[in-house]
């Protein structure tokens, strides 16, 4: 990916008037937002408001009908873009962990750097062990996904994404499928990543977490960004009636 033109005073991720339809259904209706390096952005909103679609467009899992999305100055939907190059830069963690069941936690974390980046096995293993520690799973290196709780599997999935040394991490409702008692251990991991300076874009319905971690919150409804701002003003001084109603229902 040609990043020579990009400098840190420009947005790391930039969306400009993005439209996305599935057939006749327009899911994103002109979304624009900027994410600076090291920033943590939370996208919240009712189900079906386009949140997951939005972040899936950032790493080209979904195409777009019009508008522009750039990562480090590179147009994501340029037909000539090597999607593999893009996905090295943009890590993604989903609601479902998608771990390989017949590989251990450590093997799951090592797979992409070995197969995709063709890196040295000893180096990859060293990094993977450090990541296991980072997500607080020491002692579980040789456990298979089926032997781990949902929260532990999700932390392996986060470590697996980090193993590619991405510049930005996308999190799509990563706690939605978890038992309430394991939600927190995943949120703590994300919080620590953010504190380390990782650029993060999160779709979440954990409002307390969003308030605590986000530099900026975007509220989407029916495919548009209705309102956005830093948590202090967003939660306390929401202006739009749709935002107020949403917050009233969930807080």
PDB file of C-alpha atoms in Angstrom:
ATOM      1  CA  UNK A   1       0.000   0.000   0.000  1.00  0.00           C
ATOM      2  CA  UNK A   2       1.450   3.342  -0.961  1.00  0.00           C
ATOM      3  CA  UNK A   3       1.491   5.333   2.264  1.00  0.00           C
ATOM      4  CA  UNK A   4       4.295   7.685   1.362  1.00  0.00           C
ATOM      5  CA  UNK A   5       1.778  10.488   0.752  1.00  0.00           C
ATOM      6  CA  UNK A   6       0.061  10.050   4.099  1.00  0.00           C
ATOM      7  CA  UNK A   7       1.214  11.938   7.195  1.00  0.00           C
ATOM      8  CA  UNK A   8      -0.050  11.679  10.773  1.00  0.00           C
ATOM      9  CA  UNK A   9      -1.644  15.141  10.713  1.00  0.00           C
ATOM     10  CA  UNK A  10      -4.175  13.782   8.190  1.00  0.00           C
ATOM     11  CA  UNK A  11      -6.985  11.386   9.121  1.00  0.00           C
ATOM     12  CA  UNK A  12      -5.843   7.757   9.295  1.00  0.00           C
ATOM     13  CA  UNK A  13      -9.322   6.735   8.140  1.00  0.00           C
ATOM     14  CA  UNK A  14     -11.597   9.082   6.236  1.00  0.00           C
ATOM     15  CA  UNK A  15     -15.136   8.493   4.936  1.00  0.00           C
ATOM     16  CA  UNK A  16     -16.647  11.018   2.525  1.00  0.00           C
ATOM     17  CA  UNK A  17     -20.328  10.884   1.574  1.00  0.00           C
ATOM     18  CA  UNK A  18     -20.408   7.071   1.556  1.00  0.00           C
ATOM     19  CA  UNK A  19     -23.502   5.417   0.100  1.00  0.00           C
ATOM     20  CA  UNK A  20     -24.094   1.684   0.341  1.00  0.00           C
ATOM     21  CA  UNK A  21     -27.104  -0.324  -0.835  1.00  0.00           C
ATOM     22  CA  UNK A  22     -28.039  -3.975  -0.687  1.00  0.00           C
ATOM     23  CA  UNK A  23     -30.312  -4.274  -3.714  1.00  0.00           C
ATOM     24  CA  UNK A  24     -33.009  -1.628  -3.387  1.00  0.00           C
ATOM     25  CA  UNK A  25     -32.288  -1.056   0.306  1.00  0.00           C
ATOM     26  CA  UNK A  26     -30.036   1.918   0.936  1.00  0.00           C
ATOM     27  CA  UNK A  27     -28.190   1.174   4.182  1.00  0.00           C
ATOM     28  CA  UNK A  28     -25.713   4.067   4.256  1.00  0.00           C
ATOM     29  CA  UNK A  29     -27.032   7.377   2.963  1.00  0.00           C
ATOM     30  CA  UNK A  30     -24.060   9.700   2.765  1.00  0.00           C
ATOM     31  CA  UNK A  31     -21.832   9.012   5.773  1.00  0.00           C
ATOM     32  CA  UNK A  32     -18.746  11.150   6.434  1.00  0.00           C
ATOM     33  CA  UNK A  33     -16.311  10.869   9.314  1.00  0.00           C
ATOM     34  CA  UNK A  34     -12.610  11.217  10.060  1.00  0.00           C
ATOM     35  CA  UNK A  35     -10.482   9.187  12.459  1.00  0.00           C
ATOM     36  CA  UNK A  36      -7.066  10.511  13.432  1.00  0.00           C
ATOM     37  CA  UNK A  37      -4.147   8.275  14.388  1.00  0.00           C
ATOM     38  CA  UNK A  38      -4.492   7.084  17.983  1.00  0.00           C
ATOM     39  CA  UNK A  39      -8.135   8.109  18.200  1.00  0.00           C
ATOM     40  CA  UNK A  40     -10.893   5.863  19.583  1.00  0.00           C
ATOM     41  CA  UNK A  41     -14.240   6.244  17.836  1.00  0.00           C
ATOM     42  CA  UNK A  42     -17.453   4.558  19.008  1.00  0.00           C
ATOM     43  CA  UNK A  43     -20.391   4.147  16.641  1.00  0.00           C
ATOM     44  CA  UNK A  44     -23.706   3.593  18.385  1.00  0.00           C
ATOM     45  CA  UNK A  45     -27.311   3.410  17.252  1.00  0.00           C
ATOM     46  CA  UNK A  46     -30.355   1.173  16.965  1.00  0.00           C
ATOM     47  CA  UNK A  47     -30.211  -2.202  15.206  1.00  0.00           C
ATOM     48  CA  UNK A  48     -30.331  -1.855  11.440  1.00  0.00           C
ATOM     49  CA  UNK A  49     -28.950   1.687  11.445  1.00  0.00           C
ATOM     50  CA  UNK A  50     -25.966   0.725   9.270  1.00  0.00           C
ATOM     51  CA  UNK A  51     -23.251   0.566  11.942  1.00  0.00           C
ATOM     52  CA  UNK A  52     -21.797  -2.843  11.065  1.00  0.00           C
ATOM     53  CA  UNK A  53     -22.086  -2.175   7.342  1.00  0.00           C
ATOM     54  CA  UNK A  54     -20.140   1.037   7.832  1.00  0.00           C
ATOM     55  CA  UNK A  55     -17.128  -0.611   9.409  1.00  0.00           C
ATOM     56  CA  UNK A  56     -17.228  -3.557   7.018  1.00  0.00           C
ATOM     57  CA  UNK A  57     -16.871  -1.033   4.192  1.00  0.00           C
ATOM     58  CA  UNK A  58     -13.661   0.314   5.769  1.00  0.00           C
ATOM     59  CA  UNK A  59     -11.772  -2.918   5.165  1.00  0.00           C
ATOM     60  CA  UNK A  60     -13.552  -3.650   1.872  1.00  0.00           C
ATOM     61  CA  UNK A  61     -15.640  -6.575   3.148  1.00  0.00           C
ATOM     62  CA  UNK A  62     -18.549  -4.600   1.699  1.00  0.00           C
ATOM     63  CA  UNK A  63     -18.248  -2.539  -1.470  1.00  0.00           C
ATOM     64  CA  UNK A  64     -19.796   0.927  -1.706  1.00  0.00           C
ATOM     65  CA  UNK A  65     -22.004   2.516  -4.363  1.00  0.00           C
ATOM     66  CA  UNK A  66     -20.529   6.006  -4.133  1.00  0.00           C
ATOM     67  CA  UNK A  67     -18.347   8.244  -1.995  1.00  0.00           C
ATOM     68  CA  UNK A  68     -14.820   7.652  -0.798  1.00  0.00           C
ATOM     69  CA  UNK A  69     -13.103   5.745   2.003  1.00  0.00           C
ATOM     70  CA  UNK A  70      -9.388   6.172   2.534  1.00  0.00           C
ATOM     71  CA  UNK A  71      -7.025   4.432   4.932  1.00  0.00           C
ATOM     72  CA  UNK A  72      -3.682   6.223   5.234  1.00  0.00           C
ATOM     73  CA  UNK A  73      -4.547   8.159   2.095  1.00  0.00           C
ATOM     74  CA  UNK A  74      -5.220   5.018   0.035  1.00  0.00           C
ATOM     75  CA  UNK A  75      -8.651   4.698  -1.576  1.00  0.00           C
ATOM     76  CA  UNK A  76     -10.137   1.485  -0.181  1.00  0.00           C
ATOM     77  CA  UNK A  77     -12.517   0.956  -3.086  1.00  0.00           C
ATOM     78  CA  UNK A  78      -9.967   1.504  -5.827  1.00  0.00           C
ATOM     79  CA  UNK A  79     -10.420  -1.584  -8.069  1.00  0.00           C
ATOM     80  CA  UNK A  80      -6.628  -1.898  -8.282  1.00  0.00           C
ATOM     81  CA  UNK A  81      -6.141  -2.007  -4.518  1.00  0.00           C
ATOM     82  CA  UNK A  82      -4.654  -5.197  -3.121  1.00  0.00           C
ATOM     83  CA  UNK A  83      -7.221  -6.067  -0.445  1.00  0.00           C
ATOM     84  CA  UNK A  84      -4.676  -8.219   1.330  1.00  0.00           C
ATOM     85  CA  UNK A  85      -2.404  -5.200   1.725  1.00  0.00           C
ATOM     86  CA  UNK A  86      -5.344  -3.233   3.095  1.00  0.00           C
ATOM     87  CA  UNK A  87      -6.247  -5.923   5.611  1.00  0.00           C
ATOM     88  CA  UNK A  88      -2.707  -6.047   6.944  1.00  0.00           C
ATOM     89  CA  UNK A  89      -3.245  -2.416   7.943  1.00  0.00           C
ATOM     90  CA  UNK A  90      -6.819  -2.790   9.144  1.00  0.00           C
ATOM     91  CA  UNK A  91      -7.437  -5.456  11.777  1.00  0.00           C
ATOM     92  CA  UNK A  92     -11.017  -6.573  12.378  1.00  0.00           C
ATOM     93  CA  UNK A  93     -12.685  -8.436  15.215  1.00  0.00           C
ATOM     94  CA  UNK A  94     -16.236  -9.690  14.738  1.00  0.00           C
ATOM     95  CA  UNK A  95     -19.104 -10.608  17.024  1.00  0.00           C
ATOM     96  CA  UNK A  96     -18.361 -14.280  16.245  1.00  0.00           C
ATOM     97  CA  UNK A  97     -14.786 -15.233  17.028  1.00  0.00           C
ATOM     98  CA  UNK A  98     -14.215 -17.345  13.867  1.00  0.00           C
ATOM     99  CA  UNK A  99     -11.297 -19.214  15.454  1.00  0.00           C
ATOM    100  CA  UNK A 100     -10.035 -22.432  13.875  1.00  0.00           C
ATOM    101  CA  UNK A 101     -11.375 -25.123  16.232  1.00  0.00           C
ATOM    102  CA  UNK A 102      -8.581 -27.639  15.574  1.00  0.00           C
ATOM    103  CA  UNK A 103      -5.794 -25.170  16.287  1.00  0.00           C
ATOM    104  CA  UNK A 104      -4.651 -24.059  19.716  1.00  0.00           C
ATOM    105  CA  UNK A 105      -4.969 -20.473  20.887  1.00  0.00           C
ATOM    106  CA  UNK A 106      -1.298 -19.877  20.072  1.00  0.00           C
ATOM    107  CA  UNK A 107      -1.598 -21.510  16.625  1.00  0.00           C
ATOM    108  CA  UNK A 108      -4.655 -19.381  15.829  1.00  0.00           C
ATOM    109  CA  UNK A 109      -2.672 -16.238  16.640  1.00  0.00           C
ATOM    110  CA  UNK A 110       0.350 -17.364  14.594  1.00  0.00           C
ATOM    111  CA  UNK A 111      -1.469 -18.456  11.443  1.00  0.00           C
ATOM    112  CA  UNK A 112      -1.835 -15.205   9.512  1.00  0.00           C
ATOM    113  CA  UNK A 113       1.717 -13.898  10.034  1.00  0.00           C
ATOM    114  CA  UNK A 114       3.073 -17.304   8.959  1.00  0.00           C
ATOM    115  CA  UNK A 115       0.770 -17.894   5.980  1.00  0.00           C
ATOM    116  CA  UNK A 116       0.101 -14.337   4.810  1.00  0.00           C
ATOM    117  CA  UNK A 117       3.209 -12.398   5.808  1.00  0.00           C
ATOM    118  CA  UNK A 118       5.497 -15.446   5.431  1.00  0.00           C
ATOM    119  CA  UNK A 119       7.364 -14.384   8.540  1.00  0.00           C
ATOM    120  CA  UNK A 120       9.982 -16.351  10.461  1.00  0.00           C
ATOM    121  CA  UNK A 121       8.295 -18.911  12.719  1.00  0.00           C
ATOM    122  CA  UNK A 122      10.432 -18.209  15.788  1.00  0.00           C
ATOM    123  CA  UNK A 123       9.744 -14.470  15.474  1.00  0.00           C
ATOM    124  CA  UNK A 124       6.029 -15.034  15.020  1.00  0.00           C
ATOM    125  CA  UNK A 125       5.856 -17.356  18.013  1.00  0.00           C
ATOM    126  CA  UNK A 126       7.673 -14.843  20.190  1.00  0.00           C
ATOM    127  CA  UNK A 127       5.218 -12.122  19.153  1.00  0.00           C
ATOM    128  CA  UNK A 128       2.241 -14.445  19.611  1.00  0.00           C
ATOM    129  CA  UNK A 129       3.332 -15.349  23.149  1.00  0.00           C
ATOM    130  CA  UNK A 130       3.674 -11.650  23.970  1.00  0.00           C
ATOM    131  CA  UNK A 131       0.167 -11.074  22.613  1.00  0.00           C
ATOM    132  CA  UNK A 132      -1.227 -13.948  24.714  1.00  0.00           C
ATOM    133  CA  UNK A 133       0.204 -12.127  27.695  1.00  0.00           C
ATOM    134  CA  UNK A 134      -1.192  -8.815  26.492  1.00  0.00           C
ATOM    135  CA  UNK A 135      -4.729 -10.200  26.372  1.00  0.00           C
ATOM    136  CA  UNK A 136      -4.141 -11.888  29.756  1.00  0.00           C
ATOM    137  CA  UNK A 137      -4.414 -15.501  28.630  1.00  0.00           C
ATOM    138  CA  UNK A 138      -1.110 -16.902  29.918  1.00  0.00           C
ATOM    139  CA  UNK A 139      -1.464 -20.618  30.497  1.00  0.00           C
ATOM    140  CA  UNK A 140      -4.052 -20.980  27.710  1.00  0.00           C
ATOM    141  CA  UNK A 141      -1.566 -21.067  24.806  1.00  0.00           C
ATOM    142  CA  UNK A 142      -2.190 -24.768  24.152  1.00  0.00           C
ATOM    143  CA  UNK A 143      -5.935 -24.718  24.787  1.00  0.00           C
ATOM    144  CA  UNK A 144      -8.310 -25.268  21.890  1.00  0.00           C
ATOM    145  CA  UNK A 145     -11.160 -22.793  21.303  1.00  0.00           C
ATOM    146  CA  UNK A 146     -13.702 -25.334  22.589  1.00  0.00           C
ATOM    147  CA  UNK A 147     -11.905 -25.350  25.938  1.00  0.00           C
ATOM    148  CA  UNK A 148     -12.118 -21.568  26.310  1.00  0.00           C
ATOM    149  CA  UNK A 149     -14.983 -19.343  27.442  1.00  0.00           C
ATOM    150  CA  UNK A 150     -16.517 -16.929  24.945  1.00  0.00           C
ATOM    151  CA  UNK A 151     -14.617 -14.043  26.483  1.00  0.00           C
ATOM    152  CA  UNK A 152     -11.347 -15.950  26.245  1.00  0.00           C
ATOM    153  CA  UNK A 153     -12.020 -16.897  22.620  1.00  0.00           C
ATOM    154  CA  UNK A 154     -12.777 -13.268  21.792  1.00  0.00           C
ATOM    155  CA  UNK A 155      -9.471 -12.202  23.366  1.00  0.00           C
ATOM    156  CA  UNK A 156      -7.662 -14.812  21.239  1.00  0.00           C
ATOM    157  CA  UNK A 157      -9.437 -13.280  18.219  1.00  0.00           C
ATOM    158  CA  UNK A 158      -8.195  -9.821  19.243  1.00  0.00           C
ATOM    159  CA  UNK A 159      -4.635 -11.152  19.661  1.00  0.00           C
ATOM    160  CA  UNK A 160      -4.915 -12.849  16.261  1.00  0.00           C
ATOM    161  CA  UNK A 161      -5.780  -9.504  14.647  1.00  0.00           C
ATOM    162  CA  UNK A 162      -2.968  -7.741  16.487  1.00  0.00           C
ATOM    163  CA  UNK A 163      -0.476 -10.353  15.252  1.00  0.00           C
ATOM    164  CA  UNK A 164      -0.583  -8.680  11.828  1.00  0.00           C
ATOM    165  CA  UNK A 165       0.608  -5.385  13.385  1.00  0.00           C
ATOM    166  CA  UNK A 166      -2.337  -3.378  12.022  1.00  0.00           C
ATOM    167  CA  UNK A 167      -2.468   0.425  12.104  1.00  0.00           C
ATOM    168  CA  UNK A 168      -6.166   0.521  12.943  1.00  0.00           C
ATOM    169  CA  UNK A 169      -8.499  -1.973  14.651  1.00  0.00           C
ATOM    170  CA  UNK A 170     -12.194  -2.362  13.844  1.00  0.00           C
ATOM    171  CA  UNK A 171     -14.443  -3.967  16.460  1.00  0.00           C
ATOM    172  CA  UNK A 172     -17.944  -4.991  15.399  1.00  0.00           C
ATOM    173  CA  UNK A 173     -20.168  -5.579  18.465  1.00  0.00           C
ATOM    174  CA  UNK A 174     -17.441  -7.818  19.861  1.00  0.00           C
ATOM    175  CA  UNK A 175     -19.211  -8.324  23.197  1.00  0.00           C
ATOM    176  CA  UNK A 176     -22.704  -8.956  21.800  1.00  0.00           C
ATOM    177  CA  UNK A 177     -22.509 -12.758  21.913  1.00  0.00           C
ATOM    178  CA  UNK A 178     -20.779 -12.978  25.296  1.00  0.00           C
ATOM    179  CA  UNK A 179     -22.084 -13.901  28.734  1.00  0.00           C
ATOM    180  CA  UNK A 180     -22.382 -10.770  30.881  1.00  0.00           C
ATOM    181  CA  UNK A 181     -19.562 -11.888  33.190  1.00  0.00           C
ATOM    182  CA  UNK A 182     -17.070 -12.239  30.331  1.00  0.00           C
ATOM    183  CA  UNK A 183     -17.939  -8.939  28.633  1.00  0.00           C
ATOM    184  CA  UNK A 184     -15.746  -6.958  30.975  1.00  0.00           C
ATOM    185  CA  UNK A 185     -12.558  -8.943  30.362  1.00  0.00           C
ATOM    186  CA  UNK A 186     -12.853  -8.181  26.633  1.00  0.00           C
ATOM    187  CA  UNK A 187     -13.591  -4.506  27.259  1.00  0.00           C
ATOM    188  CA  UNK A 188     -10.537  -4.263  29.540  1.00  0.00           C
ATOM    189  CA  UNK A 189      -8.383  -5.677  26.722  1.00  0.00           C
ATOM    190  CA  UNK A 190      -9.724  -3.088  24.259  1.00  0.00           C
ATOM    191  CA  UNK A 191      -9.247  -0.330  26.844  1.00  0.00           C
ATOM    192  CA  UNK A 192      -5.587  -1.308  27.256  1.00  0.00           C
ATOM    193  CA  UNK A 193      -5.093  -1.321  23.474  1.00  0.00           C
ATOM    194  CA  UNK A 194      -6.561   2.160  23.256  1.00  0.00           C
ATOM    195  CA  UNK A 195      -4.325   3.328  26.116  1.00  0.00           C
ATOM    196  CA  UNK A 196      -1.333   2.003  24.128  1.00  0.00           C
ATOM    197  CA  UNK A 197      -2.301   4.353  21.292  1.00  0.00           C
ATOM    198  CA  UNK A 198      -3.979   1.920  18.883  1.00  0.00           C
ATOM    199  CA  UNK A 199      -6.446   3.639  16.561  1.00  0.00           C
ATOM    200  CA  UNK A 200      -9.810   1.937  17.210  1.00  0.00           C
ATOM    201  CA  UNK A 201     -13.230   2.114  15.586  1.00  0.00           C
ATOM    202  CA  UNK A 202     -15.861   0.295  17.596  1.00  0.00           C
ATOM    203  CA  UNK A 203     -19.490  -0.506  16.946  1.00  0.00           C
ATOM    204  CA  UNK A 204     -20.844  -1.112  20.426  1.00  0.00           C
ATOM    205  CA  UNK A 205     -23.969  -1.055  22.539  1.00  0.00           C
ATOM    206  CA  UNK A 206     -21.983  -0.864  25.771  1.00  0.00           C
ATOM    207  CA  UNK A 207     -22.733   2.772  26.591  1.00  0.00           C
ATOM    208  CA  UNK A 208     -20.751   2.992  29.829  1.00  0.00           C
ATOM    209  CA  UNK A 209     -17.733   1.648  27.972  1.00  0.00           C
ATOM    210  CA  UNK A 210     -18.244   4.054  25.056  1.00  0.00           C
ATOM    211  CA  UNK A 211     -18.464   6.978  27.462  1.00  0.00           C
ATOM    212  CA  UNK A 212     -15.246   5.909  29.162  1.00  0.00           C
ATOM    213  CA  UNK A 213     -13.075   4.966  26.177  1.00  0.00           C
ATOM    214  CA  UNK A 214     -14.186   7.060  23.189  1.00  0.00           C
ATOM    215  CA  UNK A 215     -12.583  10.287  22.030  1.00  0.00           C
ATOM    216  CA  UNK A 216     -15.618  10.792  19.820  1.00  0.00           C
ATOM    217  CA  UNK A 217     -19.036   9.146  19.556  1.00  0.00           C
ATOM    218  CA  UNK A 218     -21.127   8.884  16.401  1.00  0.00           C
ATOM    219  CA  UNK A 219     -24.838   8.123  16.613  1.00  0.00           C
ATOM    220  CA  UNK A 220     -26.286   6.556  13.469  1.00  0.00           C
ATOM    221  CA  UNK A 221     -29.951   6.093  12.646  1.00  0.00           C
ATOM    222  CA  UNK A 222     -31.398   4.824   9.359  1.00  0.00           C
ATOM    223  CA  UNK A 223     -28.113   5.101   7.515  1.00  0.00           C
ATOM    224  CA  UNK A 224     -27.075   8.613   8.478  1.00  0.00           C
ATOM    225  CA  UNK A 225     -24.942  10.094  11.239  1.00  0.00           C
ATOM    226  CA  UNK A 226     -27.504  12.012  13.259  1.00  0.00           C
ATOM    227  CA  UNK A 227     -25.191  13.513  15.830  1.00  0.00           C
ATOM    228  CA  UNK A 228     -21.631  13.203  17.036  1.00  0.00           C
ATOM    229  CA  UNK A 229     -19.302  14.637  19.618  1.00  0.00           C
ATOM    230  CA  UNK A 230     -16.997  13.865  22.518  1.00  0.00           C
ATOM    231  CA  UNK A 231     -18.683  11.707  25.197  1.00  0.00           C
ATOM    232  CA  UNK A 232     -19.052  14.561  27.684  1.00  0.00           C
ATOM    233  CA  UNK A 233     -21.214  16.630  25.347  1.00  0.00           C
ATOM    234  CA  UNK A 234     -22.777  13.710  23.487  1.00  0.00           C
ATOM    235  CA  UNK A 235     -24.280  12.050  26.555  1.00  0.00           C
ATOM    236  CA  UNK A 236     -25.116  15.221  28.472  1.00  0.00           C
ATOM    237  CA  UNK A 237     -26.136  17.683  25.772  1.00  0.00           C
ATOM    238  CA  UNK A 238     -27.574  15.654  22.886  1.00  0.00           C
ATOM    239  CA  UNK A 239     -29.506  17.993  20.593  1.00  0.00           C
ATOM    240  CA  UNK A 240     -31.329  15.790  18.088  1.00  0.00           C
ATOM    241  CA  UNK A 241     -34.633  14.256  19.275  1.00  0.00           C
ATOM    242  CA  UNK A 242     -33.619  10.877  17.767  1.00  0.00           C
ATOM    243  CA  UNK A 243     -30.426  10.851  19.854  1.00  0.00           C
ATOM    244  CA  UNK A 244     -32.300  11.886  22.982  1.00  0.00           C
ATOM    245  CA  UNK A 245     -34.889   9.157  22.490  1.00  0.00           C
ATOM    246  CA  UNK A 246     -32.218   6.493  21.874  1.00  0.00           C
ATOM    247  CA  UNK A 247     -30.244   7.515  24.960  1.00  0.00           C
ATOM    248  CA  UNK A 248     -33.424   7.665  27.033  1.00  0.00           C
ATOM    249  CA  UNK A 249     -34.247   4.070  26.054  1.00  0.00           C
ATOM    250  CA  UNK A 250     -30.838   2.612  26.879  1.00  0.00           C
ATOM    251  CA  UNK A 251     -29.398   4.681  29.728  1.00  0.00           C
TER     252      UNK A 251
END
